[in-house]
Amino acid sequence: MSRATHGTGRIVAAGTAAAALLGAGWLGATWMRYGRNATAHLTPDPLLDRFMPDYEVREQHQTVVAAPAETTWAAARGLDLLGSPLVRAIFRGRELLMGSRPAAGPDRSFLDEVQALGWRVLAEEPGRELVMGAVTQPWKADVEFRGLPPEEFAGFTEPGYARIAWTLAVEPIGAGRSIFRTETRVATTDPDSRRRFRRYWTLMSPGILLIRRESLRLVRREAERR
């Protein structure tokens, strides 16, 4: 084996080891900070607070869009998340990792898709914010989502589940500009579900958060294109 090949092998091995250490560090940090949400830098959301004021996970992401709020809202409502190769790859990775069945269905918008899966609208401020919710067991290979009426969702305590609520929100910030924001909150219903979800979140949150960021990019791109 040549010296150059030897050197390349060492570089690849070192890079692989570094990636493994970074991955292990991410998983460890995610496990340790579970349930300890730093909220000082997050935008308050009174509409979401109505349904989940207390939570174990809170993730909020936002982007500035060079388009009016009504245009950004239309782009968010029509978001085609599965049109992204990155999102399809992440879903495929989950299928392989969890042993779940491949998702199949007609082409439709993200909101149409999640409602077909069982998510339910909890509240809406037309043109500004939409809150979706469901109770589920995401640690299972083939996940089912159970939508509940808004008045039942906040008080749901049946053991064995995670309550999940998330938003799409748009805020005008001046002539021709707006902010698109998405937030996800999770609360489990008993100690066993908390343990199960904590393991699931530690393992799967990198892909989930990448999907959230990809949704920002897709909405911003489509709104600015319009």
CSV table of C-alpha atoms in Angstrom, one decimal:
chain,number,residue,atom,x,y,z
A,1,MET,CA,0.0,0.0,0.0
A,2,SER,CA,1.4,3.4,-1.0
A,3,ARG,CA,2.2,6.1,1.6
A,4,ALA,CA,-0.5,8.3,0.0
A,5,THR,CA,-3.1,5.6,0.4
A,6,HIS,CA,-2.0,5.1,4.0
A,7,GLY,CA,-2.4,8.8,4.6
A,8,THR,CA,-5.8,8.9,3.1
A,9,GLY,CA,-6.9,6.0,5.2
A,10,ARG,CA,-5.8,7.7,8.4
A,11,ILE,CA,-7.7,10.9,7.4
A,12,VAL,CA,-10.9,9.0,6.7
A,13,ALA,CA,-10.5,7.0,10.0
A,14,ALA,CA,-9.9,10.3,11.9
A,15,GLY,CA,-12.9,11.9,10.3
A,16,THR,CA,-15.1,8.9,11.1
A,17,ALA,CA,-14.0,8.9,14.7
A,18,ALA,CA,-14.6,12.7,15.0
A,19,ALA,CA,-18.1,12.3,13.5
A,20,ALA,CA,-18.8,9.5,15.9
A,21,LEU,CA,-17.7,11.6,18.9
A,22,LEU,CA,-19.8,14.5,17.7
A,23,GLY,CA,-22.8,12.3,17.3
A,24,ALA,CA,-22.3,10.8,20.8
A,25,GLY,CA,-21.9,14.2,22.2
A,26,TRP,CA,-25.1,15.4,20.6
A,27,LEU,CA,-27.1,12.4,21.9
A,28,GLY,CA,-25.6,12.8,25.4
A,29,ALA,CA,-26.4,16.5,25.5
A,30,THR,CA,-30.0,15.9,24.2
A,31,TRP,CA,-30.5,13.2,26.8
A,32,MET,CA,-29.3,15.4,29.7
A,33,ARG,CA,-31.2,18.6,28.7
A,34,TYR,CA,-34.5,16.7,28.2
A,35,GLY,CA,-37.2,18.5,30.1
A,36,ARG,CA,-35.0,21.5,30.8
A,37,ASN,CA,-36.2,24.1,28.2
A,38,ALA,CA,-34.4,27.4,28.0
A,39,THR,CA,-37.3,29.7,26.9
A,40,ALA,CA,-35.9,33.1,27.5
A,41,HIS,CA,-35.0,33.6,23.8
A,42,LEU,CA,-38.2,32.1,22.4
A,43,THR,CA,-41.2,34.2,21.2
A,44,PRO,CA,-44.3,33.8,23.4
A,45,ASP,CA,-47.2,32.0,21.9
A,46,PRO,CA,-50.5,32.6,23.8
A,47,LEU,CA,-52.5,30.5,21.4
A,48,LEU,CA,-50.3,27.4,21.9
A,49,ASP,CA,-50.3,28.1,25.6
A,50,ARG,CA,-54.0,27.4,25.7
A,51,PHE,CA,-53.4,23.8,24.8
A,52,MET,CA,-50.0,23.0,26.3
A,53,PRO,CA,-48.7,25.5,28.9
A,54,ASP,CA,-46.5,22.8,30.4
A,55,TYR,CA,-44.2,20.6,28.3
A,56,GLU,CA,-41.1,18.5,28.3
A,57,VAL,CA,-39.9,19.5,24.8
A,58,ARG,CA,-40.2,22.9,23.2
A,59,GLU,CA,-38.6,23.7,19.8
A,60,GLN,CA,-39.1,26.9,18.0
A,61,HIS,CA,-37.6,28.0,14.6
A,62,GLN,CA,-38.2,31.0,12.5
A,63,THR,CA,-37.0,32.8,9.4
A,64,VAL,CA,-37.4,36.3,7.9
A,65,VAL,CA,-39.1,36.3,4.5
A,66,ALA,CA,-38.9,39.0,1.9
A,67,ALA,CA,-42.6,38.8,1.1
A,68,PRO,CA,-45.8,40.2,2.7
A,69,ALA,CA,-47.4,38.2,5.5
A,70,GLU,CA,-50.4,37.1,3.3
A,71,THR,CA,-48.0,35.6,0.7
A,72,THR,CA,-46.0,33.8,3.3
A,73,TRP,CA,-49.1,32.4,4.9
A,74,ALA,CA,-50.3,31.1,1.5
A,75,ALA,CA,-46.9,29.4,1.0
A,76,ALA,CA,-47.0,27.9,4.5
A,77,ARG,CA,-50.6,26.6,3.9
A,78,GLY,CA,-49.5,25.0,0.6
A,79,LEU,CA,-46.1,23.6,1.9
A,80,ASP,CA,-45.1,20.5,0.0
A,81,LEU,CA,-42.7,19.0,2.5
A,82,LEU,CA,-42.3,15.6,0.8
A,83,GLY,CA,-41.1,17.5,-2.3
A,84,SER,CA,-37.8,17.9,-0.5
A,85,PRO,CA,-35.2,15.2,-1.2
A,86,LEU,CA,-33.8,15.8,2.3
A,87,VAL,CA,-37.1,15.2,4.0
A,88,ARG,CA,-37.7,12.0,2.0
A,89,ALA,CA,-34.3,10.8,3.0
A,90,ILE,CA,-34.9,11.5,6.7
A,91,PHE,CA,-38.3,9.6,6.5
A,92,ARG,CA,-36.6,6.7,4.8
A,93,GLY,CA,-33.9,6.7,7.5
A,94,ARG,CA,-36.6,6.4,10.1
A,95,GLU,CA,-38.3,3.5,8.3
A,96,LEU,CA,-35.0,1.6,8.2
A,97,LEU,CA,-34.1,2.4,11.8
A,98,MET,CA,-37.5,1.7,13.3
A,99,GLY,CA,-38.6,-1.0,10.9
A,100,SER,CA,-41.7,0.9,9.9
A,101,ARG,CA,-43.8,0.5,6.7
A,102,PRO,CA,-43.0,3.0,3.9
A,103,ALA,CA,-45.4,5.9,3.8
A,104,ALA,CA,-47.6,5.8,0.7
A,105,GLY,CA,-50.3,8.1,-0.5
A,106,PRO,CA,-51.3,10.7,-3.2
A,107,ASP,CA,-49.4,13.9,-3.6
A,108,ARG,CA,-50.9,16.6,-1.4
A,109,SER,CA,-49.9,19.5,0.7
A,110,PHE,CA,-48.3,19.0,4.1
A,111,LEU,CA,-51.4,20.2,5.9
A,112,ASP,CA,-53.7,17.8,3.9
A,113,GLU,CA,-51.3,15.0,4.6
A,114,VAL,CA,-51.0,15.4,8.4
A,115,GLN,CA,-54.8,15.8,8.7
A,116,ALA,CA,-55.3,12.6,6.7
A,117,LEU,CA,-52.9,10.9,9.2
A,118,GLY,CA,-55.1,12.0,12.1
A,119,TRP,CA,-53.8,15.4,13.3
A,120,ARG,CA,-56.5,17.8,14.2
A,121,VAL,CA,-56.8,21.6,14.1
A,122,LEU,CA,-56.9,22.9,17.7
A,123,ALA,CA,-57.1,26.6,16.9
A,124,GLU,CA,-56.6,29.0,14.0
A,125,GLU,CA,-56.2,32.8,13.6
A,126,PRO,CA,-56.9,33.1,9.8
A,127,GLY,CA,-53.8,34.4,8.0
A,128,ARG,CA,-51.7,34.4,11.1
A,129,GLU,CA,-51.4,31.1,13.0
A,130,LEU,CA,-52.6,27.5,12.9
A,131,VAL,CA,-52.2,25.1,15.9
A,132,MET,CA,-52.3,21.3,15.2
A,133,GLY,CA,-52.4,18.5,17.8
A,134,ALA,CA,-52.6,14.8,18.3
A,135,VAL,CA,-51.9,12.2,20.9
A,136,THR,CA,-49.6,9.4,19.8
A,137,GLN,CA,-46.9,6.9,20.6
A,138,PRO,CA,-44.0,8.0,18.3
A,139,TRP,CA,-41.6,5.4,19.7
A,140,LYS,CA,-43.5,2.7,17.9
A,141,ALA,CA,-42.4,1.5,14.4
A,142,ASP,CA,-45.7,2.4,12.7
A,143,VAL,CA,-47.1,5.5,14.4
A,144,GLU,CA,-50.8,6.4,14.6
A,145,PHE,CA,-52.0,9.9,15.4
A,146,ARG,CA,-55.2,10.3,17.4
A,147,GLY,CA,-56.9,13.7,16.9
A,148,LEU,CA,-59.0,15.1,19.8
A,149,PRO,CA,-61.4,18.0,20.0
A,150,PRO,CA,-59.7,21.2,21.3
A,151,GLU,CA,-61.6,21.1,24.6
A,152,GLU,CA,-60.3,17.5,25.3
A,153,PHE,CA,-56.7,17.9,24.1
A,154,ALA,CA,-55.3,20.0,26.9
A,155,GLY,CA,-56.8,17.7,29.6
A,156,PHE,CA,-55.8,14.4,28.1
A,157,THR,CA,-54.1,12.2,30.7
A,158,GLU,CA,-54.6,8.6,29.4
A,159,PRO,CA,-51.4,6.7,30.3
A,160,GLY,CA,-49.1,5.5,27.5
A,161,TYR,CA,-49.1,8.5,25.2
A,162,ALA,CA,-47.3,11.7,24.2
A,163,ARG,CA,-49.4,14.8,23.5
A,164,ILE,CA,-47.9,16.8,20.6
A,165,ALA,CA,-48.9,20.3,19.5
A,166,TRP,CA,-47.2,22.3,16.8
A,167,THR,CA,-47.8,25.6,14.9
A,168,LEU,CA,-47.4,27.4,11.7
A,169,ALA,CA,-47.4,31.2,12.3
A,170,VAL,CA,-46.7,34.3,10.2
A,171,GLU,CA,-46.1,37.8,11.5
A,172,PRO,CA,-45.8,41.0,9.4
A,173,ILE,CA,-42.7,43.1,10.1
A,174,GLY,CA,-43.0,45.9,7.6
A,175,ALA,CA,-43.7,46.6,4.0
A,176,GLY,CA,-43.1,43.4,2.0
A,177,ARG,CA,-41.5,41.5,4.9
A,178,SER,CA,-42.7,38.9,7.4
A,179,ILE,CA,-41.5,36.2,9.8
A,180,PHE,CA,-42.5,32.6,9.4
A,181,ARG,CA,-42.3,30.6,12.6
A,182,THR,CA,-43.0,27.0,13.6
A,183,GLU,CA,-43.0,25.6,17.1
A,184,THR,CA,-43.4,22.1,18.5
A,185,ARG,CA,-44.3,21.1,22.1
A,186,VAL,CA,-44.5,17.6,23.6
A,187,ALA,CA,-45.8,16.4,27.0
A,188,THR,CA,-46.2,12.8,28.0
A,189,THR,CA,-48.9,11.4,30.2
A,190,ASP,CA,-47.1,9.1,32.6
A,191,PRO,CA,-43.5,8.2,33.7
A,192,ASP,CA,-43.2,5.2,31.4
A,193,SER,CA,-44.2,7.3,28.4
A,194,ARG,CA,-41.7,9.9,29.4
A,195,ARG,CA,-38.9,7.3,29.5
A,196,ARG,CA,-40.0,5.9,26.1
A,197,PHE,CA,-40.3,9.4,24.5
A,198,ARG,CA,-37.0,10.6,26.0
A,199,ARG,CA,-35.2,7.7,24.3
A,200,TYR,CA,-37.0,8.3,21.1
A,201,TRP,CA,-36.3,12.0,21.1
A,202,THR,CA,-32.6,11.5,21.9
A,203,LEU,CA,-32.2,9.3,18.9
A,204,MET,CA,-34.5,11.0,16.4
A,205,SER,CA,-34.4,14.7,17.2
A,206,PRO,CA,-31.5,15.5,14.8
A,207,GLY,CA,-33.7,14.4,11.8
A,208,ILE,CA,-36.8,16.0,13.2
A,209,LEU,CA,-35.1,19.4,13.7
A,210,LEU,CA,-33.6,19.2,10.2
A,211,ILE,CA,-37.1,18.8,8.9
A,212,ARG,CA,-38.3,21.9,10.8
A,213,ARG,CA,-35.4,23.9,9.3
A,214,GLU,CA,-36.1,22.6,5.9
A,215,SER,CA,-39.7,23.7,6.2
A,216,LEU,CA,-38.5,27.2,6.9
A,217,ARG,CA,-36.4,27.2,3.8
A,218,LEU,CA,-39.2,25.8,1.6
A,219,VAL,CA,-41.8,28.3,2.7
A,220,ARG,CA,-39.3,31.2,2.4
A,221,ARG,CA,-38.3,30.2,-1.1
A,222,GLU,CA,-41.9,29.8,-2.3
A,223,ALA,CA,-43.1,33.0,-0.7
A,224,GLU,CA,-40.3,35.0,-2.2
A,225,ARG,CA,-40.8,33.3,-5.6
A,226,ARG,CA,-44.4,34.4,-5.6
